[in-house]
Short mmCIF file of C-alpha atoms and ligand atoms in Angstrom, two decimals:
data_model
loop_
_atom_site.label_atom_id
_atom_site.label_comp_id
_atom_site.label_asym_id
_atom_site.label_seq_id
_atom_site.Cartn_x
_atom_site.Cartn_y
_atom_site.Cartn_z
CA UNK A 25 -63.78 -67.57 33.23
CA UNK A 26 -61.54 -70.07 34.28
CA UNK A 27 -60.28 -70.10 38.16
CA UNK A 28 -56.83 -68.90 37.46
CA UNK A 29 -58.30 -65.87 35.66
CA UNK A 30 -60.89 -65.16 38.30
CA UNK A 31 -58.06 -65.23 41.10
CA UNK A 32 -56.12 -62.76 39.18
CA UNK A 33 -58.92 -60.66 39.36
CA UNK A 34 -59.84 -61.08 43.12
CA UNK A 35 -56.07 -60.57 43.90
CA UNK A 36 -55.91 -57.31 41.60
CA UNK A 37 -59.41 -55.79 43.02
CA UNK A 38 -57.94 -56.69 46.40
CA UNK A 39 -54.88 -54.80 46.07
CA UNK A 40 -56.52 -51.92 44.46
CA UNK A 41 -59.07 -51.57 47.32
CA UNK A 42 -56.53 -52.07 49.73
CA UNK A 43 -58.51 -55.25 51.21
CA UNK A 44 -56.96 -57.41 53.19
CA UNK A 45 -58.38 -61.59 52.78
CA UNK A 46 -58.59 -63.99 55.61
CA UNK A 47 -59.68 -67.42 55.40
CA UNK A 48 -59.98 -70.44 56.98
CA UNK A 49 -58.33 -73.55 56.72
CA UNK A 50 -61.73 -74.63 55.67
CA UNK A 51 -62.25 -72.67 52.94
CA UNK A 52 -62.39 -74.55 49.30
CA UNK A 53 -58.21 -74.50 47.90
CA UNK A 54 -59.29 -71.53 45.45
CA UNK A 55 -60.13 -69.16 48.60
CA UNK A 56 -57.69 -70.18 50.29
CA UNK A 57 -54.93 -69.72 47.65
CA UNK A 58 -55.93 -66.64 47.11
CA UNK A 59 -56.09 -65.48 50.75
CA UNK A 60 -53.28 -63.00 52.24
CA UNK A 61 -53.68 -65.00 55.48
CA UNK A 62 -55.04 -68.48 56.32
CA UNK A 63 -55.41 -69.97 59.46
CA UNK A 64 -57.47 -71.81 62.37
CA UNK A 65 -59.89 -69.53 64.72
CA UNK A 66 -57.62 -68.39 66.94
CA UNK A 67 -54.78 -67.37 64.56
CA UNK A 68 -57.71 -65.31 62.21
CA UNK A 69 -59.15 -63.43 65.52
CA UNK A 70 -55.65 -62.72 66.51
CA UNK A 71 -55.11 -61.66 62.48
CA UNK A 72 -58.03 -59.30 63.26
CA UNK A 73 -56.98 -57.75 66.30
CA UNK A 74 -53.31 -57.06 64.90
CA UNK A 75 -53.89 -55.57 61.30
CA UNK A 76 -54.36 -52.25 60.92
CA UNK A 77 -56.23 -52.88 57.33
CA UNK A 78 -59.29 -50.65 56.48
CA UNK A 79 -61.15 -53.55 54.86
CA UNK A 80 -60.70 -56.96 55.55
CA UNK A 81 -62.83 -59.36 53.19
CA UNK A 82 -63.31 -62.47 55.67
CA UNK A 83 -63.66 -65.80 54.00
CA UNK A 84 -64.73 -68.41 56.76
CA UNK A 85 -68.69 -68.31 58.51
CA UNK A 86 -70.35 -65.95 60.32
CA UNK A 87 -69.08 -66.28 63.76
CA UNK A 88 -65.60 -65.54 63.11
CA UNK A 89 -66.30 -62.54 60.38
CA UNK A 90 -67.98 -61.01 63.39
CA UNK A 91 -65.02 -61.89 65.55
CA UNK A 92 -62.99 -59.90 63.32
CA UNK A 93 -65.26 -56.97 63.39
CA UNK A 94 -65.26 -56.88 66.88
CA UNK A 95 -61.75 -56.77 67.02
CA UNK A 96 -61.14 -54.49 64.35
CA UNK A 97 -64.08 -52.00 64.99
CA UNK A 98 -62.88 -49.44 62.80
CA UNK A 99 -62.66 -51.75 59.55
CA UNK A 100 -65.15 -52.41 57.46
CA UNK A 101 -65.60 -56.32 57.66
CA UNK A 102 -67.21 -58.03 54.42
CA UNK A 103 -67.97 -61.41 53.63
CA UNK A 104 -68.85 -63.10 50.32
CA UNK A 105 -71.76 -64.65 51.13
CA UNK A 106 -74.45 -63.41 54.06
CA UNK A 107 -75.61 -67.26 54.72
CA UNK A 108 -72.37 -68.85 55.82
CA UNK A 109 -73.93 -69.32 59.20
CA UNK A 110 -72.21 -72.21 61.81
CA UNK A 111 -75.21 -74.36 63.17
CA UNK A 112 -73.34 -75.06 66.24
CA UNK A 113 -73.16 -71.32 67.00
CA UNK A 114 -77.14 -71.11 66.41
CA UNK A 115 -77.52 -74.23 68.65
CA UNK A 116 -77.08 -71.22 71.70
CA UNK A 117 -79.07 -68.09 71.91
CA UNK A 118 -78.53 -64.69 74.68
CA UNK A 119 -81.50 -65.69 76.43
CA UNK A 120 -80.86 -69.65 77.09
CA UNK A 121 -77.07 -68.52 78.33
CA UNK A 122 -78.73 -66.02 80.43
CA UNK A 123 -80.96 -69.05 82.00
CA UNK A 124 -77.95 -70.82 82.36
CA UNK A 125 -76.36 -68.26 84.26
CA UNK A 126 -79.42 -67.93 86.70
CA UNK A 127 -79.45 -71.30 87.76
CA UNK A 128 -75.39 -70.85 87.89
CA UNK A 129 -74.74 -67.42 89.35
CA UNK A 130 -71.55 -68.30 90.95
CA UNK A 131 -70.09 -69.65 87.42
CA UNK A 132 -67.42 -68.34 85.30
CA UNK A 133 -68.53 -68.63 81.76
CA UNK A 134 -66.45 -69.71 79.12
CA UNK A 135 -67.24 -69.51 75.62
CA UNK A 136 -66.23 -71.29 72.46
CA UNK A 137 -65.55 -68.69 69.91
CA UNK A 138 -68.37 -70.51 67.89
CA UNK A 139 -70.88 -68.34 69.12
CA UNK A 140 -72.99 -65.24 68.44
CA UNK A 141 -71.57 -62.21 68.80
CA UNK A 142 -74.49 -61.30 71.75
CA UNK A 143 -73.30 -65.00 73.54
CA UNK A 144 -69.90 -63.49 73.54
CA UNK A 145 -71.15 -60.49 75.09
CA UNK A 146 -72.61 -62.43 78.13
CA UNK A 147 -69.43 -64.31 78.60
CA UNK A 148 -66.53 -63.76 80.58
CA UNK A 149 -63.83 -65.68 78.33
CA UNK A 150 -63.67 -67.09 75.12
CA UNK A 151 -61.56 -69.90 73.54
CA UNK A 152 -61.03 -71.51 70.39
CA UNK A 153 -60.43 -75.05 70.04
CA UNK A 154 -56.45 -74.30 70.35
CA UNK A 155 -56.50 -72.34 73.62
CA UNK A 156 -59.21 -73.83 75.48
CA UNK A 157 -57.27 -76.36 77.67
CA UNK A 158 -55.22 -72.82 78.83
CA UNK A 159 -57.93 -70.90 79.15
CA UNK A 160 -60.11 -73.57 81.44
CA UNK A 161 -56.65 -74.48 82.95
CA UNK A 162 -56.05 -70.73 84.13
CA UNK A 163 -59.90 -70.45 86.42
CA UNK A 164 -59.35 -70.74 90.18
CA UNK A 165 -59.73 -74.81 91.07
CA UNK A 166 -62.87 -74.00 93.28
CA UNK A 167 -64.77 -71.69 90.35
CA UNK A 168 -68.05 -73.50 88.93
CA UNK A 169 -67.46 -73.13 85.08
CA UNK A 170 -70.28 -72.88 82.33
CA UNK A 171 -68.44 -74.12 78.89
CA UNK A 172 -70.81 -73.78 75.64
CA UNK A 173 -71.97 -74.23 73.25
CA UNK A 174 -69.81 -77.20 72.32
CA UNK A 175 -70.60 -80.13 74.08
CA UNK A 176 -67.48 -81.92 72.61
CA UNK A 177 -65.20 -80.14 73.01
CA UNK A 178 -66.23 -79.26 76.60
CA UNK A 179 -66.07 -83.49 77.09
CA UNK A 180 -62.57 -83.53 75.57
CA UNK A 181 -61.49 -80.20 78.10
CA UNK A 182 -63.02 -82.05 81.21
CA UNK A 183 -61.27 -85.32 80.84
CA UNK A 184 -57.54 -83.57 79.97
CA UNK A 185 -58.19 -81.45 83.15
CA UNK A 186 -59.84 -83.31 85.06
CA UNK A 187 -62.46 -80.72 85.82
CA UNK A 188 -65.92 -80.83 86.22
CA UNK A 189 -68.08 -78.22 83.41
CA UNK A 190 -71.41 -77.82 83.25
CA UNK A 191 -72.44 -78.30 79.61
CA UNK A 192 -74.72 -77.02 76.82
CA UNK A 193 -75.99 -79.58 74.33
CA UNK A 194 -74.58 -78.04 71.36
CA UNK A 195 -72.65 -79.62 68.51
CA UNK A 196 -71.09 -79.59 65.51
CA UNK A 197 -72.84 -81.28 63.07
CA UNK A 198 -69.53 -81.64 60.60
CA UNK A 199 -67.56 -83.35 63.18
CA UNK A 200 -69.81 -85.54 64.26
CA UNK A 201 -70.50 -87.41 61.03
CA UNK A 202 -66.34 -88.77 62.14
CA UNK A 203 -67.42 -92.23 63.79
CA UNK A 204 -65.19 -94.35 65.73
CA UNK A 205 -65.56 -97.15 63.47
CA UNK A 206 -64.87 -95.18 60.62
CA UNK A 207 -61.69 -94.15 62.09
CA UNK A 208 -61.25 -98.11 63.25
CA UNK A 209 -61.96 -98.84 59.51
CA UNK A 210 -58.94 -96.11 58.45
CA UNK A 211 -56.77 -97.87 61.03
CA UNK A 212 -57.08 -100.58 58.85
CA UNK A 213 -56.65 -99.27 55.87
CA UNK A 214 -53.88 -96.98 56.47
CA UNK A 215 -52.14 -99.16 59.45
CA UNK A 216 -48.72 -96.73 59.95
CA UNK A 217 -50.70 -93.88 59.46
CA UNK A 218 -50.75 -91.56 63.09
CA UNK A 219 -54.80 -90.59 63.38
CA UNK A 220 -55.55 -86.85 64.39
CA UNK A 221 -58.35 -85.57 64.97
CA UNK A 222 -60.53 -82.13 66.04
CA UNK A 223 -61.63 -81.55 69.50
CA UNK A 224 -65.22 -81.03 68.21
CA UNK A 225 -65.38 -84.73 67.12
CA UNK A 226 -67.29 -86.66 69.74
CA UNK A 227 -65.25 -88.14 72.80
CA UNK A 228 -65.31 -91.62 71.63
CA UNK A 229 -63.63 -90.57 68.72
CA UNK A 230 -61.00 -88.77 70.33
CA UNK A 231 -60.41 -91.56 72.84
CA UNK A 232 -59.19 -93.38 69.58
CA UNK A 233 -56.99 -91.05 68.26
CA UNK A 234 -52.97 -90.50 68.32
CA UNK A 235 -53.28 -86.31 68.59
CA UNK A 236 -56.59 -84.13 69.10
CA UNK A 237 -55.71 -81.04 68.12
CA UNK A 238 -57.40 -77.46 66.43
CA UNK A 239 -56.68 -77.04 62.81
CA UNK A 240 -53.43 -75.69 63.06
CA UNK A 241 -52.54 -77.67 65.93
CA UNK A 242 -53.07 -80.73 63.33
CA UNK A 243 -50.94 -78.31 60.70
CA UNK A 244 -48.58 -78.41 63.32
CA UNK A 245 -48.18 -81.36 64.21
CA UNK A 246 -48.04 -83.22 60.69
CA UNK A 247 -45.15 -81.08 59.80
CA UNK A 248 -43.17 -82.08 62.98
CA UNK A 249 -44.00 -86.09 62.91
CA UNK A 250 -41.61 -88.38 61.20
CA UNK A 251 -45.05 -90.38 60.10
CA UNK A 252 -45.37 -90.63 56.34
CA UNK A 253 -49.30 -91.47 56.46
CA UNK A 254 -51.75 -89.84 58.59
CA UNK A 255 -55.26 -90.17 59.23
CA UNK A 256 -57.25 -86.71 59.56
CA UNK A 257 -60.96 -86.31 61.63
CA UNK A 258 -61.63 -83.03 60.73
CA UNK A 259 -63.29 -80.90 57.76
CA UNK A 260 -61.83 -82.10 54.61
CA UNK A 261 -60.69 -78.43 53.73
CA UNK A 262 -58.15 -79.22 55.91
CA UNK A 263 -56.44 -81.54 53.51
CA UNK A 264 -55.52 -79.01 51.29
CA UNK A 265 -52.97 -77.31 53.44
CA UNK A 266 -51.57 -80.44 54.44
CA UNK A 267 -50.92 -81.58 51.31
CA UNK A 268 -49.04 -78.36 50.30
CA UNK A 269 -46.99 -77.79 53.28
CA UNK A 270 -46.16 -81.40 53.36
CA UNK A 271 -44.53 -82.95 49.99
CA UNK A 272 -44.11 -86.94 50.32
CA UNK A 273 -46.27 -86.99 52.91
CA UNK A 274 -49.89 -88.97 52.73
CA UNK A 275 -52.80 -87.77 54.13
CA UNK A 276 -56.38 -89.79 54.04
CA UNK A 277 -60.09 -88.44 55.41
CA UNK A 278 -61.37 -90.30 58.41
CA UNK A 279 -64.88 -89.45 56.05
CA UNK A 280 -65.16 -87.48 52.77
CA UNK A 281 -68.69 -86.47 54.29
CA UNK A 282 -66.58 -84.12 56.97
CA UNK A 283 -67.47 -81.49 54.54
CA UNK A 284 -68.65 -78.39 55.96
CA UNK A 285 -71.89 -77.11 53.42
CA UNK A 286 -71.54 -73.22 55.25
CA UNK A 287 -67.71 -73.10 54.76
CA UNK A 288 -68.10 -74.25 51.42
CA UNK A 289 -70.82 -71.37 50.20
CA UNK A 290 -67.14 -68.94 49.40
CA UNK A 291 -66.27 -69.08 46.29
CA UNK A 292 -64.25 -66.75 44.00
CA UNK A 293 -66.93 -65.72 42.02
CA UNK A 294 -68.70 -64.48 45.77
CA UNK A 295 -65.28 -63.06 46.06
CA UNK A 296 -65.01 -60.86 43.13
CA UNK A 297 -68.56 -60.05 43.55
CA UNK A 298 -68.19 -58.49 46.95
CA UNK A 299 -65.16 -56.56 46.49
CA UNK A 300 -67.16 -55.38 43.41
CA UNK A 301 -70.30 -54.10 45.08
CA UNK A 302 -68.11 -53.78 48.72
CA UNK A 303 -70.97 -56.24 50.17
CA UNK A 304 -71.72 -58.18 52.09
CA UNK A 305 -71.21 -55.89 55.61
CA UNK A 306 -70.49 -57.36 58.73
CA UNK A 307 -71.87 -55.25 61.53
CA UNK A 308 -72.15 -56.06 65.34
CA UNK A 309 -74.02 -53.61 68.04
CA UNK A 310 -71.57 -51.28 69.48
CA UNK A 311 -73.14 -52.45 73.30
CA UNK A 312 -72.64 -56.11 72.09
CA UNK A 313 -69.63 -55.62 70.61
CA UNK A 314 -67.94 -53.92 73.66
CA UNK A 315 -68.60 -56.74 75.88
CA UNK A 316 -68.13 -59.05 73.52
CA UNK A 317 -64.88 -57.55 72.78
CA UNK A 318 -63.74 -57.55 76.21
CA UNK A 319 -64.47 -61.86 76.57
CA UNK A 320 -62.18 -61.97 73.61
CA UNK A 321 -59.62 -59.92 74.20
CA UNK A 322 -59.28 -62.04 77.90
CA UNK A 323 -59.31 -65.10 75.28
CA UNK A 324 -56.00 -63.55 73.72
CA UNK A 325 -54.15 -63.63 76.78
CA UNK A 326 -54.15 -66.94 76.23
CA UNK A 327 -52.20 -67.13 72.53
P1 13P B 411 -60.33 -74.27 64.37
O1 13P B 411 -60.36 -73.13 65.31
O2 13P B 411 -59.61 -75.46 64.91
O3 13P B 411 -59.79 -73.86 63.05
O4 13P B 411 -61.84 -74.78 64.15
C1 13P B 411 -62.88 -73.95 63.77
C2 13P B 411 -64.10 -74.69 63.46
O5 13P B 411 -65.10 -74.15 63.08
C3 13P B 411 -64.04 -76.10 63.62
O6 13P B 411 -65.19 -76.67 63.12
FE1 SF4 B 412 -69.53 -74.72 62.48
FE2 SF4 B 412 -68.80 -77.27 62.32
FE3 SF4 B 412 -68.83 -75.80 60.12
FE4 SF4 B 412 -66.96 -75.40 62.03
S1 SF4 B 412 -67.21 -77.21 60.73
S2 SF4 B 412 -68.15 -73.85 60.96
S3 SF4 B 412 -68.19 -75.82 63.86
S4 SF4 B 412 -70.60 -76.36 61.40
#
């Protein structure tokens, strides 16, 4: 079946079933063309929290389908494929954060939406990459603040605040295959191009770009910059948006291997297939869920 035939079919099943599909910017083009709704982390959990859809089929990893479960209890959440995990969300279990918080009583803890649903539920606020400079920005001066798992994007919070945050070693493992000579190399290559780049990208790759920004912070801000050329350290899913919502405009990888192998496991076969069989279901522990649901709803405030 070719692709334009199978997204026929997702979009026909979809509107039968009254489903509702959300997708990252991430997600290969064919998801995400056939979406209802694409966006970064903190425009999909917003999505979630707004839509009053009985069945949302969420195309993106684990994390955020239970995100969207969380904050759409009453929907029944599926996604195509059960092993779209994020390793940087399985870099933090409950019981280390608990630690953490022993040796830290004191602390507020904020948490990076790239995170278990029972992390969430031991947190006080969440973020996403494009709120987390608010959300930081917004705890008392003299608060202690736990930021995890992401180790980055923690660095890249600490030096725009200027605000001390006590770390956990976690990682994305995407984001940090962007080197600074690699983006030193584009530079060269592409020498008018403006160079943005992902918070999760290590801080001596930020330190050497024009913009750090979420992924629709970058969408953002390539439709808004006179720049022709650009230079983009993030996942190369990215680039598909990009090009679309910006004709005559040139956009070049910092590294084709930015490629994230768990946002890439949705395809539109896994699509048609679990609208088919209604599979595969998303569920989170009502206990978890209601504190976790209360971290992110704080995290909202911040939109
Ligand atoms: P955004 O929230 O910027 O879309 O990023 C999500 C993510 O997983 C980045 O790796
Ligand atoms: Fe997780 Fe990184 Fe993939 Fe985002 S790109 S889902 S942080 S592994």
């Amino acid at each position: 079946m070719t692709s334009d035939s199978l997204a026929a079919k997702v979009r026909e099943l979809a509107s039968r079933k009254g489903a509702l599909i959300l997708a990252h910017n991430y997600q290969i083009a064919e998801v995400q063309d056939v979406a209802d709704f694409v966006g970064d982390s903190l425009e999909l959990a917003k999505k979630a929290a707004e839509v009053r859809s009985d069945l949302i089929l969420f195309c993106g990893v684990r994390f955020m389908a239970e995100t969207a479960k969380i904050l759409s209890p009453d929907a029944l959440v599926l996604e195509p494929d059960p092993n779209a995990g994020c390793p940087m969300a399985n870099m933090l279990n409950a019981r280390q954060l608990q630690h953490l918080k022993d040796l830290h009583p004191d602390a507020v803890v904020v948490t990076y939406v790239n995170s278990s649903a029972e992390v969430k539920a031991l947190s006080d606020v969440c973020c996403t990459s494009g709120n987390a400079l608010k959300v930081v920005a917004g705890i008392p001066a003299d608060k202690e603040i736990i930021f995890v798992p992401d180790k980055s994007l923690g660095a890249y919070v600490s030096g725009m605040l200027n605000r001390k945050l006590i770390f956990w070693d976690g990682y994305c493992p995407t984001h940090h295959r962007i080197t600074p000579d690699a983006v030193r190399q584009a530079r060269r290559d592409h020498p008018n191009a403006k160079v943005i780049v992902h918070p999760e990208c290590t801080p001596d790759v930020t330190a050497v770009a024009d913009e750090v920004a979420s992924t629709a912070g970058i969408l953002r801000y390539a439709i808004s910059s006179t720049a022709k050329e650009f230079v983009i350290g993030t996942e190369i899913g990215l680039l598909h948006r990009l090009a679309i919502e910006n004709p005559g405009k040139f956009f070049y990888p910092v590294t084709r291997f930015a490629d994230c192998p768990n946002m890439k496991l949705n395809t539109l076969e896994k699509l048609l297939w679990s609208l088919e069989d209604m599979q595969y279901e998303v569920t989170v522990p009502a206990n978890i869920a209601d504190k976790a649901r209360t971290a992110l709803n704080r995290m909202l405030e911040y939109v």
